[in-house]
XYZ file of C-alpha atoms in Angstrom:
182
model
C 0.000 0.000 0.000
C 2.826 2.409 0.800
C 4.201 2.087 -2.742
C 0.793 2.799 -4.291
C 0.349 5.836 -2.042
C 3.858 7.083 -2.806
C 3.381 6.896 -6.562
C -0.007 8.638 -6.288
C 1.405 11.388 -4.061
C 4.435 11.892 -6.327
C 2.189 12.219 -9.377
C -0.149 14.670 -7.627
C 2.740 16.839 -6.408
C 4.433 16.781 -9.813
C 1.205 17.785 -11.560
C 0.618 20.571 -9.026
C 4.146 21.914 -9.552
C 3.882 21.499 -13.332
C 0.645 23.486 -13.560
C 2.084 26.353 -11.496
C 4.920 26.974 -13.978
C 4.734 29.580 -16.739
C 4.444 28.027 -19.237
C 3.040 24.913 -17.604
C 5.231 21.829 -17.780
C 3.862 19.096 -20.017
C 6.559 16.565 -19.151
C 6.344 13.211 -17.477
C 8.504 10.324 -16.433
C 8.515 6.598 -16.020
C 9.512 5.237 -12.619
C 10.876 2.057 -11.115
C 11.713 1.639 -7.460
C 12.610 -1.190 -5.129
C 11.663 -1.477 -1.474
C 13.739 -4.042 0.436
C 12.206 -5.555 3.569
C 14.554 -8.150 5.009
C 15.179 -10.520 2.080
C 12.048 -9.602 0.185
C 11.988 -7.011 -2.564
C 8.891 -5.115 -3.615
C 9.319 -3.685 -7.087
C 7.009 -0.916 -8.276
C 7.151 0.425 -11.794
C 5.212 2.306 -14.397
C 6.032 3.110 -17.966
C 8.962 1.528 -19.739
C 11.686 1.679 -17.110
C 12.626 -1.734 -15.786
C 14.148 -3.710 -12.922
C 16.432 -6.632 -13.764
C 17.850 -9.019 -11.150
C 21.160 -10.763 -11.747
C 20.955 -14.268 -10.286
C 23.697 -16.876 -10.459
C 22.550 -20.320 -11.570
C 24.690 -22.970 -9.888
C 23.538 -25.686 -12.279
C 24.552 -23.891 -15.463
C 27.267 -21.864 -13.703
C 26.022 -18.756 -15.499
C 24.361 -15.523 -14.471
C 20.775 -14.932 -15.556
C 18.973 -11.639 -16.095
C 15.535 -11.953 -14.489
C 12.906 -9.324 -15.203
C 11.263 -8.031 -12.023
C 9.002 -5.499 -13.709
C 6.463 -5.133 -16.470
C 6.621 -2.486 -19.158
C 3.461 -0.473 -19.769
C 2.746 0.664 -23.280
C -0.516 1.367 -25.080
C -0.136 -1.558 -27.470
C -0.753 -4.038 -24.634
C -4.371 -5.191 -24.592
C -5.221 -4.269 -20.968
C -3.509 -0.892 -21.264
C -5.254 -0.096 -24.569
C -8.645 -1.095 -23.123
C -8.169 1.249 -20.128
C -7.173 4.103 -22.440
C -10.135 3.535 -24.759
C -12.563 3.213 -21.839
C -11.384 6.631 -20.607
C -12.065 8.145 -24.036
C -8.508 8.096 -25.352
C -7.177 6.246 -28.351
C -4.026 4.496 -29.483
C -2.517 5.508 -32.826
C 0.823 4.276 -34.123
C 1.387 2.467 -30.816
C 1.080 5.682 -28.782
C -1.570 7.381 -26.654
C -3.242 9.898 -29.002
C -0.417 9.091 -31.414
C 2.091 10.885 -29.139
C 2.848 9.306 -25.740
C 4.813 6.049 -25.902
C 3.876 4.823 -22.400
C 0.479 4.128 -20.866
C 1.500 4.833 -17.253
C 3.606 7.732 -16.009
C 4.292 10.368 -13.388
C 3.181 13.707 -14.822
C 2.037 13.911 -18.452
C -1.038 15.763 -17.181
C -2.584 16.290 -20.612
C -2.916 12.500 -21.011
C -4.492 11.677 -17.638
C -7.999 12.252 -19.029
C -7.133 9.684 -21.725
C -6.490 6.880 -19.244
C -2.773 7.347 -18.592
C -2.372 6.494 -14.919
C 0.270 6.680 -12.212
C -0.785 3.366 -10.643
C 2.321 1.160 -10.662
C 2.591 -2.544 -11.235
C 3.929 -4.085 -7.999
C 5.760 -7.373 -7.792
C 7.388 -9.292 -4.966
C 10.708 -11.141 -5.153
C 12.357 -13.335 -2.523
C 16.114 -12.800 -2.571
C 18.394 -15.815 -2.591
C 22.097 -16.212 -1.785
C 22.672 -16.414 -5.557
C 21.384 -12.901 -6.249
C 24.139 -10.496 -7.250
C 22.572 -7.098 -8.023
C 19.515 -5.298 -9.353
C 19.653 -3.034 -12.374
C 17.093 -0.212 -12.596
C 17.120 1.553 -15.947
C 14.925 3.367 -18.428
C 14.079 2.289 -21.952
C 17.108 4.122 -23.340
C 19.367 1.359 -22.032
C 17.135 -1.469 -23.212
C 16.767 -0.034 -26.712
C 20.519 -0.551 -27.069
C 21.273 -3.550 -24.829
C 19.389 -6.711 -23.994
C 18.970 -7.353 -20.259
C 21.596 -10.107 -20.572
C 24.105 -7.757 -22.216
C 23.537 -5.113 -19.534
C 23.955 -7.678 -16.744
C 27.165 -9.003 -18.306
C 28.555 -5.478 -18.620
C 27.845 -4.758 -14.950
C 29.376 -8.095 -13.952
C 32.569 -7.135 -15.782
C 32.615 -3.815 -13.897
C 32.040 -5.531 -10.563
C 34.879 -7.969 -11.263
C 37.254 -5.008 -11.274
C 36.318 -4.100 -7.676
C 38.572 -5.219 -4.834
C 37.850 -8.803 -3.754
C 37.144 -7.725 -0.174
C 33.869 -6.137 -1.271
C 32.182 -9.466 -1.881
C 33.459 -11.218 1.221
C 32.999 -8.547 3.864
C 29.795 -6.651 3.153
C 26.109 -7.466 2.897
C 24.131 -7.503 -0.348
C 22.548 -4.194 0.738
C 25.955 -2.550 0.968
C 26.991 -3.981 -2.393
C 23.788 -2.633 -3.940
C 24.453 0.814 -2.462
C 28.047 0.703 -3.672
C 26.829 -0.384 -7.081
C 24.658 2.726 -7.374
C 27.833 4.819 -7.265
C 29.686 2.846 -9.959
C 30.239 4.422 -13.351
C 31.948 1.804 -15.496
């Protein structure tokens, strides 16, 4: 519930701020966030930003890129139906032929057309084989597959001192990872 409320509040505050500007902002954003409670992750996202978990598979001895989020675009049946029910339409795979996502923060001019700030929320139990989580927007995934992105990050992490992996928790590694620029 806290994630739903947070996304709603963020959207409302953004729209309030946007409308008070001269000229009014017409921008919006996708969003993906992760809430960690003990060894359980709650992943909330809207739009086309994504969360990818890197998990080591002992059987194959390879790392896998596991999607923890769902992209929202107006070409998906449920998204298109919501948009049409609200009086909007989908042209050329976009809301009103313009907006590429069907859920966002902001984008006030499309709210009446069914674009919503309600995120998709998923739950993931962490395992000892989990290495890191990648949060990124569509710009990354238009260039790299999730597997390519995970492999690139793994190569960056391999260049870190060995003590990092033996002496800190996964939370500390994830925080350290947010500061890496490979």
